[in-house]
Coordinates of C-alpha atoms (C1' of nucleotides) in Angstrom, one line a residue:
Chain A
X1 CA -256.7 -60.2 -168.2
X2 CA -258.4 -57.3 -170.2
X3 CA -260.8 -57.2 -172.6
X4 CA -262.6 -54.7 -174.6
X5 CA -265.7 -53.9 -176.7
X6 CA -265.1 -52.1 -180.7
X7 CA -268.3 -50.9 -181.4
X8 CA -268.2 -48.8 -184.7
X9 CA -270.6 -45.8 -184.4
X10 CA -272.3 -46.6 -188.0
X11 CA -275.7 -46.7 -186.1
X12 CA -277.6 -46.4 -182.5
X13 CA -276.0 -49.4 -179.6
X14 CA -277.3 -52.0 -181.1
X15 CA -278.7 -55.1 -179.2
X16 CA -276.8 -57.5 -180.2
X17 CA -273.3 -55.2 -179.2
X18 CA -275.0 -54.3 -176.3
X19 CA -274.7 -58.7 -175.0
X20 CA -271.3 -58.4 -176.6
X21 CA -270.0 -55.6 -174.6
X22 CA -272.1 -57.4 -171.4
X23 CA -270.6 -60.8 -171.6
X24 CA -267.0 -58.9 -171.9
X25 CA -267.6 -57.0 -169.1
X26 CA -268.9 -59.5 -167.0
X27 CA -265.9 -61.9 -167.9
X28 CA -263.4 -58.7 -167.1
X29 CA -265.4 -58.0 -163.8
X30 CA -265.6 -62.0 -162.8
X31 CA -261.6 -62.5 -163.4
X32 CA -260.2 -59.1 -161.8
X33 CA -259.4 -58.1 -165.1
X34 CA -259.8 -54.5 -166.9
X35 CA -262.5 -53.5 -169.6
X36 CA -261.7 -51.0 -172.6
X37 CA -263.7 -49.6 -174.6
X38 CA -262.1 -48.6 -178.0
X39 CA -264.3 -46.6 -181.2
X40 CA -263.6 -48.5 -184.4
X41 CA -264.5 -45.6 -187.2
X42 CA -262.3 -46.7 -189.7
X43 CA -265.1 -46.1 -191.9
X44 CA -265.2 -42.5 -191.8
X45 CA -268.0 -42.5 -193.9
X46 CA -270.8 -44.5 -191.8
X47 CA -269.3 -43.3 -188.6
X48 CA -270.7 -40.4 -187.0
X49 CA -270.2 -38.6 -183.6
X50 CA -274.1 -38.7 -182.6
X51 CA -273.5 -42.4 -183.0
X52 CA -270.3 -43.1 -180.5
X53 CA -272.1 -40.5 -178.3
X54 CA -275.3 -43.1 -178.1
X55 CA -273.4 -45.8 -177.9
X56 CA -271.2 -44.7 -174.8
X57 CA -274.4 -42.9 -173.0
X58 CA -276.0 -46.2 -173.7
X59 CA -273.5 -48.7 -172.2
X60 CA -273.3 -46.5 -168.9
X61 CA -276.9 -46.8 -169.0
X62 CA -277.5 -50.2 -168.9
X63 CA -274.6 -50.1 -166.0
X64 CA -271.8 -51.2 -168.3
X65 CA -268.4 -49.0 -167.0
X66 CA -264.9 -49.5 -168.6
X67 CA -261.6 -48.8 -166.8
X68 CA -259.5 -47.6 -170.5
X69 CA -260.7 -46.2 -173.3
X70 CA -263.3 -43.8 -174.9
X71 CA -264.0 -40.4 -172.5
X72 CA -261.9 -42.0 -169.3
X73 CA -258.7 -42.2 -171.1
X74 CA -255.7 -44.5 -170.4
X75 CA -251.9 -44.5 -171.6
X76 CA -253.2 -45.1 -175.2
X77 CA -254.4 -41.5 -175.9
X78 CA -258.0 -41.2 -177.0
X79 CA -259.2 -44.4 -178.4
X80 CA -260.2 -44.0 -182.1
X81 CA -259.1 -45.5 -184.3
X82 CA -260.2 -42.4 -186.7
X83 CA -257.1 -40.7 -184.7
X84 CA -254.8 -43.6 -185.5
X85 CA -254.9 -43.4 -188.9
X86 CA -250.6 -43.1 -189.2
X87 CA -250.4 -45.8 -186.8
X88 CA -252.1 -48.2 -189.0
X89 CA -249.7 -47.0 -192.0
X90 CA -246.7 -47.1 -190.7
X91 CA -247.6 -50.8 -189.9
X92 CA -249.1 -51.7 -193.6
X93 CA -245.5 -49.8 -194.8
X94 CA -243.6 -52.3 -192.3
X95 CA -245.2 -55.5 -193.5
X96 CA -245.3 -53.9 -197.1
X97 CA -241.1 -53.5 -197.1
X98 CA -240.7 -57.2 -194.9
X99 CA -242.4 -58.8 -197.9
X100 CA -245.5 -59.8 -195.9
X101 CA -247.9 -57.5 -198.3
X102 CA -247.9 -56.0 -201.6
X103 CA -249.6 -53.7 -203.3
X104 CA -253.1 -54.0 -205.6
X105 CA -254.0 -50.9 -207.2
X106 CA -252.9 -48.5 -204.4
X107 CA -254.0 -50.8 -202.0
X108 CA -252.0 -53.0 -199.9
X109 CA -252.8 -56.4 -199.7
X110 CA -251.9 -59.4 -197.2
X111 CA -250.2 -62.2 -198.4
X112 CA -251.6 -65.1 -196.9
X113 CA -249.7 -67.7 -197.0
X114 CA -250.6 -71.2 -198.7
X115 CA -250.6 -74.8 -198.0
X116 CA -250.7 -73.8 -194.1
X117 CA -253.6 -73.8 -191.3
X118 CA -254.8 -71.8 -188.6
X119 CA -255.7 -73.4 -185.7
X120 CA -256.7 -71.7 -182.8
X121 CA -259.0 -72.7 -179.4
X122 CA -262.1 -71.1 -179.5
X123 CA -263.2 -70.4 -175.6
X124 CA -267.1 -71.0 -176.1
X125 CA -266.5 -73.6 -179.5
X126 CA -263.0 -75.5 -179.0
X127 CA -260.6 -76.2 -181.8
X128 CA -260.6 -74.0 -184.8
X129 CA -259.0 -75.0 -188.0
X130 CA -258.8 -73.1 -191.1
X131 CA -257.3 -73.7 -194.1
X132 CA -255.6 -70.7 -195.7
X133 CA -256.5 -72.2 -199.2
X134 CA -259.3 -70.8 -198.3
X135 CA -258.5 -67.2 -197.1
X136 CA -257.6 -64.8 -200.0
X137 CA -255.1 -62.3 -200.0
X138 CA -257.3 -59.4 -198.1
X139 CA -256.5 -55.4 -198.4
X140 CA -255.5 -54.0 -195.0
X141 CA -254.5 -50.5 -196.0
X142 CA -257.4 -49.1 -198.8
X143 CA -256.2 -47.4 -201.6
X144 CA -257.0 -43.9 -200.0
X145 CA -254.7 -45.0 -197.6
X146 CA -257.3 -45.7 -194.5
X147 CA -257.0 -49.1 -192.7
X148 CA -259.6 -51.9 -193.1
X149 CA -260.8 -53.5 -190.3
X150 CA -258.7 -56.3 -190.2
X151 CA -255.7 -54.3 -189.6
X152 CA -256.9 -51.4 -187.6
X153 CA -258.8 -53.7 -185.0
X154 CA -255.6 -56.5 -184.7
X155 CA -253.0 -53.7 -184.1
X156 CA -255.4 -51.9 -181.7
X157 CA -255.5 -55.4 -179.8
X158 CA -251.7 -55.9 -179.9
X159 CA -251.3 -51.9 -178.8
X160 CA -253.7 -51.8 -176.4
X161 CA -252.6 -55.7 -174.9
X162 CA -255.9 -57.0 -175.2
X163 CA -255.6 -60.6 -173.9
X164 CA -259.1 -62.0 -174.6
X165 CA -261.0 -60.9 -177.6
X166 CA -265.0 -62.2 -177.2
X167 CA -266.5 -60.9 -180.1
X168 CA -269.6 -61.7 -182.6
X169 CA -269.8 -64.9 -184.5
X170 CA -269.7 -62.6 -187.7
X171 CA -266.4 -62.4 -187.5
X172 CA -265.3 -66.1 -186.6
X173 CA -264.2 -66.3 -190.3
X174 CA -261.9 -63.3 -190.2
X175 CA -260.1 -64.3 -187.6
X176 CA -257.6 -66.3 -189.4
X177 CA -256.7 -63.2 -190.8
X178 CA -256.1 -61.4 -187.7
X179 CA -253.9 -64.4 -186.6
X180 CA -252.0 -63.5 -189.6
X181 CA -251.5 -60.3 -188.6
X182 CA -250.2 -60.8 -185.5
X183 CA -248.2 -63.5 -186.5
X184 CA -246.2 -61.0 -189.0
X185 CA -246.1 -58.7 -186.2
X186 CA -244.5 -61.5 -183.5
X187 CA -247.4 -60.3 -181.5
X188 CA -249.1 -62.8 -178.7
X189 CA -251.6 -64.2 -180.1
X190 CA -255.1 -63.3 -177.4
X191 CA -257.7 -65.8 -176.3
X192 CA -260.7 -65.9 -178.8
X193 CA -264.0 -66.4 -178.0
X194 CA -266.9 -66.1 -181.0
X195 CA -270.2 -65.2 -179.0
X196 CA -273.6 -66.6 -180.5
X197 CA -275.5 -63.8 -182.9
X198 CA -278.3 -62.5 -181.2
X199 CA -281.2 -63.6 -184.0
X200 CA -284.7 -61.8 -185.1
X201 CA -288.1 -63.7 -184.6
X202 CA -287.4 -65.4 -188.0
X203 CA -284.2 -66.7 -187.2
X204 CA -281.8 -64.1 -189.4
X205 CA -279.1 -62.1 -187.7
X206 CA -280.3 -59.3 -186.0
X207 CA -280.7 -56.3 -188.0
X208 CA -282.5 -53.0 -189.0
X209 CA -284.9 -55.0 -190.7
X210 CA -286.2 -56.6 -188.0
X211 CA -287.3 -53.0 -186.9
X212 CA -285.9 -50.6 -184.2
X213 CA -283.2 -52.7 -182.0
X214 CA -281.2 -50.1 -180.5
X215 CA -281.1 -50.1 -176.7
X216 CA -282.5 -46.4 -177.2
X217 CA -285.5 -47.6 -178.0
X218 CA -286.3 -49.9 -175.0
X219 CA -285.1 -47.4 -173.3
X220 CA -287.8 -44.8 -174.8
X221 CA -290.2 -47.9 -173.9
X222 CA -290.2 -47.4 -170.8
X223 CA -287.8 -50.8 -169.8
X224 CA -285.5 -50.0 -166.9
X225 CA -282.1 -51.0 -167.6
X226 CA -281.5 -53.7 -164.8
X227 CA -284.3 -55.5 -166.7
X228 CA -282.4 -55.5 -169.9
X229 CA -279.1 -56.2 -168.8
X230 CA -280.6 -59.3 -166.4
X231 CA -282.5 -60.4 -169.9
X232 CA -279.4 -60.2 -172.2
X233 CA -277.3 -62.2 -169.7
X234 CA -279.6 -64.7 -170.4
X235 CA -279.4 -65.0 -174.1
X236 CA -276.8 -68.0 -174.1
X237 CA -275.9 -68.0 -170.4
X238 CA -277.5 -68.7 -167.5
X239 CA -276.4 -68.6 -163.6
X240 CA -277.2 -72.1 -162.8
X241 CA -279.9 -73.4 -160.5
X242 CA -282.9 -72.3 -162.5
X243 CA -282.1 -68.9 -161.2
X244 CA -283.1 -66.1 -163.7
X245 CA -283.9 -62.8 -162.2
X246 CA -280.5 -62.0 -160.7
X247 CA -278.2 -58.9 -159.9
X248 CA -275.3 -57.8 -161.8
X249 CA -273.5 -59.0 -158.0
X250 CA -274.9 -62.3 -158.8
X251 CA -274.3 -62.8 -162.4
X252 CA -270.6 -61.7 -162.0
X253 CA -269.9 -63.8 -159.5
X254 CA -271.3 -66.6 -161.2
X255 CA -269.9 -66.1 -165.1
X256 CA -267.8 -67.6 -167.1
X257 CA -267.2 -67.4 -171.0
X258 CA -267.0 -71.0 -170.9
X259 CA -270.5 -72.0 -170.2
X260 CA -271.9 -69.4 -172.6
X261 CA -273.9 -71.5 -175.6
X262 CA -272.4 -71.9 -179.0
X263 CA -275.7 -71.7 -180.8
X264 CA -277.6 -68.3 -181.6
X265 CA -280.5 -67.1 -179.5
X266 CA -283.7 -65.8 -181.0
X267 CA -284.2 -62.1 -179.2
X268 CA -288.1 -62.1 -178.6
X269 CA -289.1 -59.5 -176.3
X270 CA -291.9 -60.8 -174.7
X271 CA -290.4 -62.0 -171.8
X272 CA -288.1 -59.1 -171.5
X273 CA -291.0 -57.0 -171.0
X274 CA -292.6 -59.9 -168.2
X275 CA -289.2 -59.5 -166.3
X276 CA -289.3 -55.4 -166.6
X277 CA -292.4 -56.3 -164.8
X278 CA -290.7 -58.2 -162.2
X279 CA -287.9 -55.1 -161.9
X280 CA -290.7 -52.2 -161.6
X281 CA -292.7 -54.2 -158.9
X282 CA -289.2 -54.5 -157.1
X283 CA -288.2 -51.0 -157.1
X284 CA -288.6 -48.6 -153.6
X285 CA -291.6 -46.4 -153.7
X286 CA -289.1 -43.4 -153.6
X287 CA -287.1 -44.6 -157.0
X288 CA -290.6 -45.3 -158.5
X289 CA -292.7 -42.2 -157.7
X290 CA -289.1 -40.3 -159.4
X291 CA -289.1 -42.4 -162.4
X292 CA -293.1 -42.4 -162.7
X293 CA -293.1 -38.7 -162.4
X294 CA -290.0 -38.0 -165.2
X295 CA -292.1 -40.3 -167.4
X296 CA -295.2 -38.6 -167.4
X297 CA -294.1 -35.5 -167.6
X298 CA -292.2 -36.6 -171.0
X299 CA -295.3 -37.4 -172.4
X300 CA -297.6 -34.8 -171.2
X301 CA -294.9 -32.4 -172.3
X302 CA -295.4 -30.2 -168.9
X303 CA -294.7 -29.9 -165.6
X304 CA -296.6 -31.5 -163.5
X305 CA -298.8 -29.1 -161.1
X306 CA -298.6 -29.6 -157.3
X307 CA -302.4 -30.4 -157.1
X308 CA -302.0 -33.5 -159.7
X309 CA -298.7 -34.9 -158.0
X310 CA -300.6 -34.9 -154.5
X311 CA -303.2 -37.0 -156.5
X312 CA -300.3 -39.1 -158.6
X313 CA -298.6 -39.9 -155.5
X314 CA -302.2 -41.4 -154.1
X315 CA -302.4 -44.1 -156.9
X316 CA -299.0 -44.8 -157.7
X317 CA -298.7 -47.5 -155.6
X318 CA -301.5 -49.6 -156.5
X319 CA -300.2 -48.5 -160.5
X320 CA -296.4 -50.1 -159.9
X321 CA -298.4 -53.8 -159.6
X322 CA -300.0 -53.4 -162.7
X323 CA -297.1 -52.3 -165.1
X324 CA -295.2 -54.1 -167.7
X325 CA -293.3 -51.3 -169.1
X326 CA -293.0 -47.3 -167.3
X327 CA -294.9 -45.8 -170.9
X328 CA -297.9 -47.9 -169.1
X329 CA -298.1 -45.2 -166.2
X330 CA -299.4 -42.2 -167.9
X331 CA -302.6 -44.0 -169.6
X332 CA -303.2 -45.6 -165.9
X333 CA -303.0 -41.9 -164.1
X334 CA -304.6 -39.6 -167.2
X335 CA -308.0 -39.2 -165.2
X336 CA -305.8 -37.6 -162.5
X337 CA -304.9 -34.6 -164.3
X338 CA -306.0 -31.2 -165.1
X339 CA -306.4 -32.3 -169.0
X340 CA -310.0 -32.5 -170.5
X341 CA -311.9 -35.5 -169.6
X342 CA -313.9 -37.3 -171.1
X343 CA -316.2 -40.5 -171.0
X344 CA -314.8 -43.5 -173.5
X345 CA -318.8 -43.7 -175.1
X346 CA -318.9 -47.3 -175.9
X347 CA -317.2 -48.3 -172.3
X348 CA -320.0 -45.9 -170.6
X349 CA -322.7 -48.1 -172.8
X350 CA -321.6 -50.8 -171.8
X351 CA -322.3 -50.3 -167.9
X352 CA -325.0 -47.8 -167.9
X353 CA -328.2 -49.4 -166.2
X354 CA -330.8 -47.9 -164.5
X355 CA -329.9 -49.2 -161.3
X356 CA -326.5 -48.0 -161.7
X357 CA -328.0 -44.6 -162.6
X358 CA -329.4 -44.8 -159.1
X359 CA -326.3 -45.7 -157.5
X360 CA -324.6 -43.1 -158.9
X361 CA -327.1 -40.8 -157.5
X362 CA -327.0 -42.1 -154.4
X363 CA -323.5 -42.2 -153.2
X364 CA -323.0 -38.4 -155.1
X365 CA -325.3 -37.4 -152.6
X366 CA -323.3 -39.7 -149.6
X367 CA -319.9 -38.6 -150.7
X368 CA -321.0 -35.2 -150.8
X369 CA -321.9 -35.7 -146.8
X370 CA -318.7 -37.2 -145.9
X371 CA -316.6 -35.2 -143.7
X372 CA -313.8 -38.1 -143.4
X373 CA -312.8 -38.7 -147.1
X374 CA -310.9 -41.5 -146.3
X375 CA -310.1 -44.7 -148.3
X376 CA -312.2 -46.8 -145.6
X377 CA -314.8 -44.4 -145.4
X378 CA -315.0 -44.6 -149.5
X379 CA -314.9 -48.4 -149.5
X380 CA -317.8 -48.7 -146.9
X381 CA -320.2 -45.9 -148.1
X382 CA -320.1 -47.7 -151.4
X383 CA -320.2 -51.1 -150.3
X384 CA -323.3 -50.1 -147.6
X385 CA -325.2 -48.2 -150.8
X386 CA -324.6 -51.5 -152.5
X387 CA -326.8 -53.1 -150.1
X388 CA -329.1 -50.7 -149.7
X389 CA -330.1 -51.4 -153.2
X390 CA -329.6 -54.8 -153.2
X391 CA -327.5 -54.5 -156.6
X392 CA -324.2 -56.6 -157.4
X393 CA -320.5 -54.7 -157.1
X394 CA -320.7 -55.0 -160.7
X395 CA -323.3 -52.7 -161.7
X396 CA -322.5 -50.1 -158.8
X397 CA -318.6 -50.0 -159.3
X398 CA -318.5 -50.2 -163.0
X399 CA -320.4 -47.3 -163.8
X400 CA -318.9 -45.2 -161.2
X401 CA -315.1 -46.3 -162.5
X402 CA -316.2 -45.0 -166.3
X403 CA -317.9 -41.7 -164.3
X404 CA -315.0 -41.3 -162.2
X405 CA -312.2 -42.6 -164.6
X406 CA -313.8 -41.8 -167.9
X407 CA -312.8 -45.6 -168.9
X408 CA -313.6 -49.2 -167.4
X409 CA -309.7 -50.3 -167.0
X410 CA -308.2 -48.0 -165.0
X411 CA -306.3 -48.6 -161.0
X412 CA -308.6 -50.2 -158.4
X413 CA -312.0 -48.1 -157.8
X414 CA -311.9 -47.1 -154.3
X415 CA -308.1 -45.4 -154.6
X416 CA -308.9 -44.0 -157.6
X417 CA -311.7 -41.6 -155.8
X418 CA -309.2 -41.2 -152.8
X419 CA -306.6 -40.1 -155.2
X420 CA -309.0 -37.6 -157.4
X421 CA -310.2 -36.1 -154.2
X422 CA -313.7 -35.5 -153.0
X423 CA -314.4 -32.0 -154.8
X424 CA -312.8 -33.7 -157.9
X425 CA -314.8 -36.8 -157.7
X426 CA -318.1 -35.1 -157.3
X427 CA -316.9 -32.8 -160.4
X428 CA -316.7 -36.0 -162.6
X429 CA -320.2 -37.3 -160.8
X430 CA -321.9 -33.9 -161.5
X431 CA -320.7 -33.8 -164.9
X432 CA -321.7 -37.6 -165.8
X433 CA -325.2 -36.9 -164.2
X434 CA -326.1 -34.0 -166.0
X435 CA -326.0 -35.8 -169.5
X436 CA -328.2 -38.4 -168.1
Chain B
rG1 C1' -271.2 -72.7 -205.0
rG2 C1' -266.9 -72.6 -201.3
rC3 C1' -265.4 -72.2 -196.1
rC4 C1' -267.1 -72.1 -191.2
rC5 C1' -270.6 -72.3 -187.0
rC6 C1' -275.0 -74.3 -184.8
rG7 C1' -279.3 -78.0 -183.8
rU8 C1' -283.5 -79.9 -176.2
rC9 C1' -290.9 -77.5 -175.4
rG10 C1' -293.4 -71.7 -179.8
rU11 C1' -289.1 -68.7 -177.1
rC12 C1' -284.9 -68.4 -173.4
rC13 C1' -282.3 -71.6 -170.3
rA14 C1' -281.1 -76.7 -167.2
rG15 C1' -279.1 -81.2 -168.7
rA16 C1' -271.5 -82.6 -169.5
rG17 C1' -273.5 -91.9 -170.2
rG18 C1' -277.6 -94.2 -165.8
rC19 C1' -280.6 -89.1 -160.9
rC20 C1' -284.6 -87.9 -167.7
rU21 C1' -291.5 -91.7 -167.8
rA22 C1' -286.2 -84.7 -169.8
rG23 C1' -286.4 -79.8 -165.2
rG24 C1' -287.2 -74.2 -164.7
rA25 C1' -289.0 -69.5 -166.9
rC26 C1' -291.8 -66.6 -170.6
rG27 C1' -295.9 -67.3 -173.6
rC28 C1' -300.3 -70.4 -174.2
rU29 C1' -304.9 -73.2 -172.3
rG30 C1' -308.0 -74.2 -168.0
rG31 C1' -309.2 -73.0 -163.0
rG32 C1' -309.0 -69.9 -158.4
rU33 C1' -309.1 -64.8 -156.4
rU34 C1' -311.7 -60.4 -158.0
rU35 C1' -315.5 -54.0 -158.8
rU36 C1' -312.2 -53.4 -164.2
rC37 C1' -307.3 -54.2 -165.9
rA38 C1' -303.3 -56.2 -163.9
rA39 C1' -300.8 -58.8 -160.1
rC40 C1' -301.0 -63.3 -157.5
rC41 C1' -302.1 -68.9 -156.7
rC42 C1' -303.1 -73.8 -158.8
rA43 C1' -303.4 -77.2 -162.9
rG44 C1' -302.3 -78.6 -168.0
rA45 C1' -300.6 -79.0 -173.1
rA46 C1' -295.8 -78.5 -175.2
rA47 C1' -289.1 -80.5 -177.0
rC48 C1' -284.0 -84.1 -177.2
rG49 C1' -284.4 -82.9 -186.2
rC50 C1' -283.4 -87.8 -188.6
rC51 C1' -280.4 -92.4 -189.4
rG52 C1' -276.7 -95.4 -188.0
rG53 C1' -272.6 -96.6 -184.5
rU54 C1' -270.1 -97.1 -179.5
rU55 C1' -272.1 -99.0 -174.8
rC56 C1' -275.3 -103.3 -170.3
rG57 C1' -277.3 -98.2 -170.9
rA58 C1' -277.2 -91.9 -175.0
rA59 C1' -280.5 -85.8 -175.0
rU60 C1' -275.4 -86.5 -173.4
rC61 C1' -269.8 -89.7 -177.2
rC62 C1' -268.7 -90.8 -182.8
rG63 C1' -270.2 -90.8 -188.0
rG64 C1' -273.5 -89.5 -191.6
rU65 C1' -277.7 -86.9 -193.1
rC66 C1' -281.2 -83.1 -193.0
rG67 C1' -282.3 -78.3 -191.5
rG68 C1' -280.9 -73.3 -189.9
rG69 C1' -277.3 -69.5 -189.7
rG70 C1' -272.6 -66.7 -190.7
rC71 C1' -268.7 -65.3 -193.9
rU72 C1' -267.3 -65.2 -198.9
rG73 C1' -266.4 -56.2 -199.7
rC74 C1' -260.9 -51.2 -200.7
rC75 C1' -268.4 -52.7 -194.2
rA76 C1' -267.4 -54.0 -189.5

RNA sequence: GGCCCCGUCGUCCAGAGGCCUAGGACGCUGGGUUUUCAACCCAGAAACGCCGGUUCGAAUCCGGUCGGGGCUGCCA
């Protein structure tokens, strides 16, 4: 069995390629088989190296790996169909002289033949029929003498002895056409199986108008790419058993292109993002802190100095619990660094109180007397001071989180002073008290 | 218009004639926990598009209808 994904590099991996090549790869893996991966640039125009390059860094992101085809090679040479260009000729030319095509204004046409059907058993659908009243005469060879489509992508499937093709629904009308082709050709005809478009929020095809849907920019976003990959797997497939956060172990073992849904799915991300949740919560500490750390540094566009990751690595735990996405990290951590701080004005309004003021006062003084600055030691010389005053947690903790944190959301109060550090917290409770 | 595909909660999925007064998840609403935001726990609202037929019995099978979508390029 072999299988094989034909993205053409005429834009960033796409979401909806990104299932397609999944659900291949997952049938190749499930069944033994091999996975190719083959670059259909026929239309030198569109196609761009920057492109294929995304595409390929983006499938080996998101854990996809192929055994033929694009950068690994195989015993078809390299893969594009850009390189292929005579192949695809010298084919058009063959069925051109056996009377199978003709030519149209220097292109060369198929003749598809009338009063006949096409039938064909659809893996996810069942039987296909079409009638090829219906299918006109389409060009395979333009008349600048590049392939279409229909001819470059059927002989590279005969070449490279694809035996299942699971492609987009899109094309589910053109395949009588590549039946055709293969038929002239006395090629075997492969499995077909027309996978469900991926749809937008208002039920159109997914596309550049619905926005940005490249994998790129989830990845940007901060989603790790077990998260996607689980999520996709789940647009028109599911393991069974109400299972639905599952390894790649566990989805392989349990798919088939059989029980994938006919009917489109409707991509809506707000439950991709719940599961990335899920994912980051699940990750070690070690792989966490790394990927917390490469993040912030992105968007602080600096190293990070030894002092502040001391401090990150203080609060990152109680930060992993709290995360939907990894962009959510740096926000969370901000107070933590050597960058200029300052008090959110309407947050510090809203919890200033003249008992707090006291409070404040109070444990700046207590802190500053604390030889152990440990967590418990923090927790208890607030809580006692709390008492002492007879005041609620409310009014003492809030105004010391905006003091401390310059905001009023920001990671649980007592590690956040751990993690700043005693000469650091009383910094932030000097400067707060001085603009009283 | 023609050809083709599809139709279960708002969304994703379970359901392959009786286990369905339709199940799970996200989201939503309410409650709990709580120093904020989350996380977590509990509860709740929420769907078989419609009409016929087959059958003792249909979300499941058949027909029609309506609705949505795709294709209809010398794009893929």
């Amino acid at each position: 069995m072999k299988l094989r994904i034909a993205p053409s590099p005429t834009g960033y991996l796409h979401i909806g390629n990104a299932r397609t090549a999944l659900f291949n790869w997952l049938y190749a893996r499930a069944n033994n088989g091999k996975f190719l991966v083959r670059i259909d640039d026929t239309d030198t125009a569109r196609s761009s190296e920057e492109y294929m390059l995304d595409i390929v860094e983006n499938f080996k992101w998101l854990g996809i790996d192929w055994d033929e085809g694009i950068e690994v090679g195989g015993p078809h040479g390299e893969y594009k169909q850009s390189l292929r260009f005579d192949r695809y000729r010298e084919v058009a030319e063959s069925l051109l002289s056996s009377n199978l095509a003709y030519e149209d204004e220097g292109a060369i046409r198929f003749k598809v033949p009338s009063e006949n059907q096409i039938k064909f058993e659809d893996i996810t659908r069942g039987a296909m029929k079409f009638e090829l009243d219906d299918v006109e005469d389409f060009i395979i060879l333009r008349s600048d003498k590049s392939p279409t489509y229909h001819l470059a992508s059927t002989v590279d499937d005969i070449d490279y002895e694809i035996t299942t093709i699971a492609r987009g629904e899109d094309i589910l009308s053109s395949t009588p056409k590549h039946i055709l082709i293969m038929q002239a050709l006395n090629a075997d005809i492969p499995s077909f199986c027309h996978l469900p478009l991926l749809f937008g929020p208002d039920g159109k095809k997914l596309s550049k108008r619905h926005g940005d849907t490249s994998v790129n920019l989830f990845r940007e976003q901060g989603l790790l790419p077990d998260a996607l990959f689980n999520y996709m797997c789940l647009l028109g497939w599911a393991p069974g058993d109400d299972l639905e956060i599952f390894s790649k172990e566990i989805a392989i073992s349990k798919f088939n292109l059989d029980d994938v849904l006919p009917n489109p799915a409707i991509f809506d991300t707000t439950k991709l993002l719940w599961m990335n949740g899920q994912y980051i919560r699940n990750i070690s500490y070690d792989k966490f802190n790394k990927l917390a750390a490469e993040k912030i540094t992105i968007e602080i566009k600096r190293d990070l100095f030894d002092k502040e990751r001391e401090r990150i690595d203080k609060i990152l735990p109680c930060v992993q619990e709290r995360l939907e996405t990894l962009n959510d990290i740096t926000p969370q951590i901000y107070f933590l660094l050597d960058e200029p701080f300052e008090v959110n004005k309407e947050d510090w309004d809203s919890v200033n109180s003249e008992d707090g003021q006291e409070y404040l006062f109070a444990i700046r003084n207590k802190i500053k007397d604390l030889e152990n600055f440990s967590l418990e030691n923090i927790e208890k010389l607030m809580r006692d001071e709390l008492k002492t005053q007879d005041i609620k947690p409310k009014v003492g903790f809030q105004i010391t989180r905006v003091s401390i944190t310059g905001t009023k959301i920001s990671p649980p109060l007592f590690e956040s002073i751990y993690s700043l550090g005693k000469d650091g917290t009383l910094a932030r409770l000097a400067e707060t008290i001085q603009k009283l």
